[in-house]
C-alpha cells in the first residue's frame, strides 16, 4: 500500500479543503483572506508532487486496478491544478469580502480532486465518482453569489442539464457493463468487440458521448455553456472552461477512444461531422455576441470542436495535438476569463450597481485605463485565434498538420477556415480595447488578479515560443491511450 | 563579420528598434523618422555585405532547431532571389522613411507610424530569408498584419478602416490560411518543412508532381500568393489599400509587400513548374489580370487609384512570366519576370512618391483638377516623366527592356503551345502593353501638361524640398541607369536571383539595342495603338462608369460587401435560432438523441431477429389489475387538479405492488407499498401548501408535442423491455449464484436480501445510514436557522 503515496497530491488537497473549511468557522470575515493563501499553498504543493511523479515517469496501478498513475493522468492533473492555481490566486481578491470564503475554497479544492480522480481512474465507477464530485462542487460554485438572479439562473441550468447528462452517462455505463461484463476500462477494451458487434452497443456509446459531450460542450449538448459561463462569476467561468471542460475530454479519451479504436470508419465520419458542426456553430454564433464572456463561451464551444478532431484522426500525433491543445486552451481561456474579471472589477469600482460588466462597451479604451490587462487579454485572444508565437498556434499547428497527414484534408481545411472566422470576433475586442476612445482614468489592477493573469500570460507565451517539452509530454500522454 | 549573423541582424534590428521607437520618440520628437531611416540603411548595408558571396553563386544556409518534434526549425536561407526582395525592402524602406520625415505632418502619431514601418520591414526581410515554410508563413502573416495597421493608420477615417479590414481578410485571412494549408499539404507529401531540402532533392520534386495531392497543394499555395499580390479575384483589396499614407502605398503596396506573392511563386517555381496546372493557374491568372486591371485603370481619376490598378496589372505581367516557363527553355520567362520585378519596384515607387509630392503641394490627387504644373514643378515633372515613360516601356529606360523581354517570352510560349496560342498570347500581351502605355501617358499629361486648372489648384505651387525630391530622384536615376547599362543589374542582381529560381548558374546578355526583332515590331505597334487609345481615353472611362451604374452587381466588391460587410448581421440571424433560453429547449436535443439512439438499434434488431413471441395467457383477476393500472395512469395525466392526480399516481403504485405479489415477490411488494405510502404522504403535505388546480393553460401545440414525446419514450421503453425479456444479449454469469452459494456458508443467513444488505454490502449500508444521518442533520440545521432569522 505504499503506492498510496502516489495519490499524495489528492490527499494534500483533501486535507487542505478540510482545514480551510474548519478554519473558516473560527475566523472573522476580515481574516478569511488567509484561507485563500492556505488553498494556494496546498495547490502549489500538489503541483510540485504531481510534477515529480510525472518527471519520474512512474506508472502504477492501485485499489484493485481502479486507479492508475501514468503520464496521461499526470499531465491532466497538472492542467487541472494549474487552472486551480490561477483561479484560487485570482479568487483571493474575488471572495475577500465574502463571509463564505471557506466554502468557496473548499468547493474549489473538492472540484479539483474530482477532476484528478477522473484523470487517474481506470474503472467506470471511479470515473463516475470523480465526475460527480467535480460536477456537484462546480454547481455550487457557479451559484456562489446566491443573491444575484443571473448567477442563480446560470447555476440552475448547469445543474439540471448536468443531472440529466449524468443520468445518460450512468445509463450508458450500465450498458457497457452489461455487454462487456466489466467496469474496468482495459477490460472493456479487451471486450470491445462485444460492444461494437451488437446494435445495442450503439445505445451505450451514444449515451456516453452525450454524457461526456455535455462537459466537453459539443454541439448539441453545449447549450448550457454560454448561459452558465456568462452568468457565473468570471473566476468560476475560468474554472469551468479551463478545467471542468477538460475533465470531459480526459474521460472521453479514456472511455470512448477504447471503443472507437474497435469501431469502424463510419463512426469516424460521425465524429468528424460532430467536430465540424461544433466548431462552425461556435464560431458563427460567437460573431454576434456583445457580452465578452458569452463570446468566450462560444469560442470555447468552437475550441471543443477543434479538440474533438483528435477523436477523428486517432493517430499518436493527433492525440498529442489534442492534449497539447487542451493544455494551451486551459491557460488561454482561464487567462481571458480572469482578465474579464479584472474589467468587471474596474467597472464595479466606478459604479457599484453596474450590471453586465462584461459588455463589450466596457472594454472601450482599456489599453489606456489598464494597459497590462489590455495587453494580456489581447495576447490571450490572439492565442485563441491561433496567431504564431502563442500557445494557440503551436497546438493548432500540431493538431491540424496531423489531420492532414492522416489524409483528412477536408477536415483540416474546414478547421482552418473556422480559425479565420474566429479572428473576426477576437479582433473586435482588440479593436475596442486599442482603437476606441474612453473616458475614465488609469486604474491599477488588484495584485491577486494581476498575478494570476500574468502567470497565465507567461504560460501562453512559453508554450508558444518553446513548445518542445510540452509536445514531448503530450506525446507521452497520448502513447498511454494508444497501447 | 560572420555572414549568418549579418543576416539575422538585418532581420531583427528593425524589430528591436521598433520596440524602442516610442521611447526614443519622447526624446527626439519628430526627428524619429531619421533614426528609423538609419535602421533601414543599416539593414541595407548589412545585406550589401553579404551580397558578394551570393553573386559568386553561393547560398547562405544556417538553422537552429526550434520545435524538432514536428520538424520546425528556425533558419535562414539566402540566395539571389531572396536577396533581391530584401534589397528592395531595406533600400526602398530607407528612402521612404527619409521621404516621410517631410511628408508626414509633425502632428501625426509618428512613433506609431515608424514603428509599424520598421516592423513591416523586418517581417519582409525575415519572410524572404526563412528557410522553413512555417517560419515563412509566420513572417508572411506579420507582413499582412503590419500592412493592415498601416492602411488603417488614420483610424478616424471610415474609408481607411474599411480598406485595412479588407486587406486583412483577403491577404492574411483568406490567402494566408490557404498558404498554411498548402504548406501542411506539402509537408504531408514530402515529410519536411525545410525549403532547401525540398529544393535540392530531385526525387522529392518528382514525388510531389506525381502525388495525388499535387493539384490541391499547388492551388492552395497559389491562392496565398495571388491574394498577397492582388491577382485574379483578390485584386479588390489593393485599390482600397490606397487609403494608407502615400509613402506607405509606395513602399508596401507597390514595391515590396505585394511582391511577396511573386517571391513565393519564384520560391516554389522549381517545385511545381513544368506542369500543365502551373501554366494554366499562374500564367492564365496573370494574363487575365493584366488586361482587366489595365482596363480598369483607365477609369480612375484619382492618380493614386490609377497607380493601384496599374500595379495590379504590372504584377500580373510578372506572374504571367513566371507561369510561362512550362515546356521550353525555362529561364527566359524567369529572367524577364525577375527583371521586371526589379524594374517595377523602381519606377512604380518613383511614381508613388511623385503622387505624394503633387498631393502634398497641390492639395489634390484628382486628375480632373490637376494640369499644367510643368512650369511650376520642373524637377518633379522630369522625374515623373522618367517614371511614367519607363512604365510605358519607352527606351532607353529599364521598363523598355523588361517589356521587350515580356513580349519575347510571350511569343516564345505561344509558339511552343502551338495554335491558337501562338497568336493569342502575344495579342494579350500587346493589349496589356497598349493599356499600360495609355495610362502612363495620362499621368504625365493629366498632371503636368495641358492648361493649368486654376479653378481647383492653389495659387502658388512649387517643387518640394530636397528631402522629398531626393528619394524620388535616386529611384529615377536607377531607372535610367538600369535602362542604359542593363548589364549592371543583370550580372549583380538578376543572374543570382534567376539562378536561385532555376537552381543552376546562368549568364544573361542584355543590351539596349538588340536588332530588329518581332518584339521591336510589337513595341512599335504598342506605341501606335497606345496613342490612339489615349485619345479615346475619356470616352472609354465614361462608358465604364455608365456600365457600372447600370450593372451594380457586376462587381467583385459588391459580393465582398454582401458577404463580409454584413457578416455580423448574418451571424446574428443564425445566432437567434440557437440562443433560446428556456432549459426545456436545451434538453430537447439531448433527449431526442437519446431516444433516437435507442430506437435505431431496436429497429435494426427487429429486422434481424426472429419475431417476438407474445404470451397473453393471463388469469382474469390479473387482467383486472392491469386494466386498473392503465386507468389510473390515464387519470393521473388528465385530472386537472393536484390532489386527485396524486392519489391516482399512488393508486398506480399500490397496484404495481399487487403485481409483484402475483409474481411471487412479496419483499419487493412490501418495499413498493412502503415507498408509495411515504411519497404519497410527502406529496399531500406539499400540495396542501400550493394552489389546488393548474392555473396555467398549456398551448395546444406544446401539448401535442409533449404527448408525442411521452408516447415515444414510453414505446421505446416498452420495446426495450420486450426485447430484454427475449434474451437477445448473451447474459454474463449472474452474481446471484455467488450469493446463493455463499450466503449460508459464510453468514448463516437464509434471507438472501437481508444477508446482502447487512453482510455482503455492510459497508455500503453503513454509508447509506451515514448519508441519511447527515441529511437529517442538514434538515435540522435548516429548520433551526430559519427559526432564528424570524
PDB file of C-alpha atoms in Angstrom, chain A residues 72-73 76 80 115 118-120 127 216 245-255 326 481:
ATOM      1  CA  UNK A  72      -1.618  10.740 -19.203  1.00  0.00           C
ATOM      2  CA  UNK A  73      -3.140  11.112 -15.768  1.00  0.00           C
ATOM      3  CA  UNK A  76      -4.142  16.164 -16.990  1.00  0.00           C
ATOM      4  CA  UNK A  80      -6.385  20.925 -13.572  1.00  0.00           C
ATOM      5  CA  UNK A 115     -11.176  16.068 -11.773  1.00  0.00           C
ATOM      6  CA  UNK A 118     -11.258  11.226 -13.230  1.00  0.00           C
ATOM      7  CA  UNK A 119      -7.853  11.587 -14.826  1.00  0.00           C
ATOM      8  CA  UNK A 120      -6.445   8.760 -12.724  1.00  0.00           C
ATOM      9  CA  UNK A 127     -14.524   7.734 -13.154  1.00  0.00           C
ATOM     10  CA  UNK A 216     -16.959  19.000 -23.359  1.00  0.00           C
ATOM     11  CA  UNK A 245     -14.440  21.080 -19.627  1.00  0.00           C
ATOM     12  CA  UNK A 246     -11.110  19.276 -19.869  1.00  0.00           C
ATOM     13  CA  UNK A 247     -12.395  16.670 -17.446  1.00  0.00           C
ATOM     14  CA  UNK A 248     -14.974  15.791 -20.081  1.00  0.00           C
ATOM     15  CA  UNK A 249     -12.156  15.327 -22.549  1.00  0.00           C
ATOM     16  CA  UNK A 250      -9.981  13.112 -20.397  1.00  0.00           C
ATOM     17  CA  UNK A 251     -12.996  10.971 -19.545  1.00  0.00           C
ATOM     18  CA  UNK A 252     -13.933  10.723 -23.199  1.00  0.00           C
ATOM     19  CA  UNK A 253     -10.336   9.973 -24.134  1.00  0.00           C
ATOM     20  CA  UNK A 254     -10.245   7.166 -21.629  1.00  0.00           C
ATOM     21  CA  UNK A 255     -13.587   5.569 -22.349  1.00  0.00           C
ATOM     22  CA  UNK A 326      -6.232  21.114 -24.024  1.00  0.00           C
ATOM     23  CA  UNK A 481      -4.039   5.948 -24.810  1.00  0.00           C
TER      24      UNK A 481
END
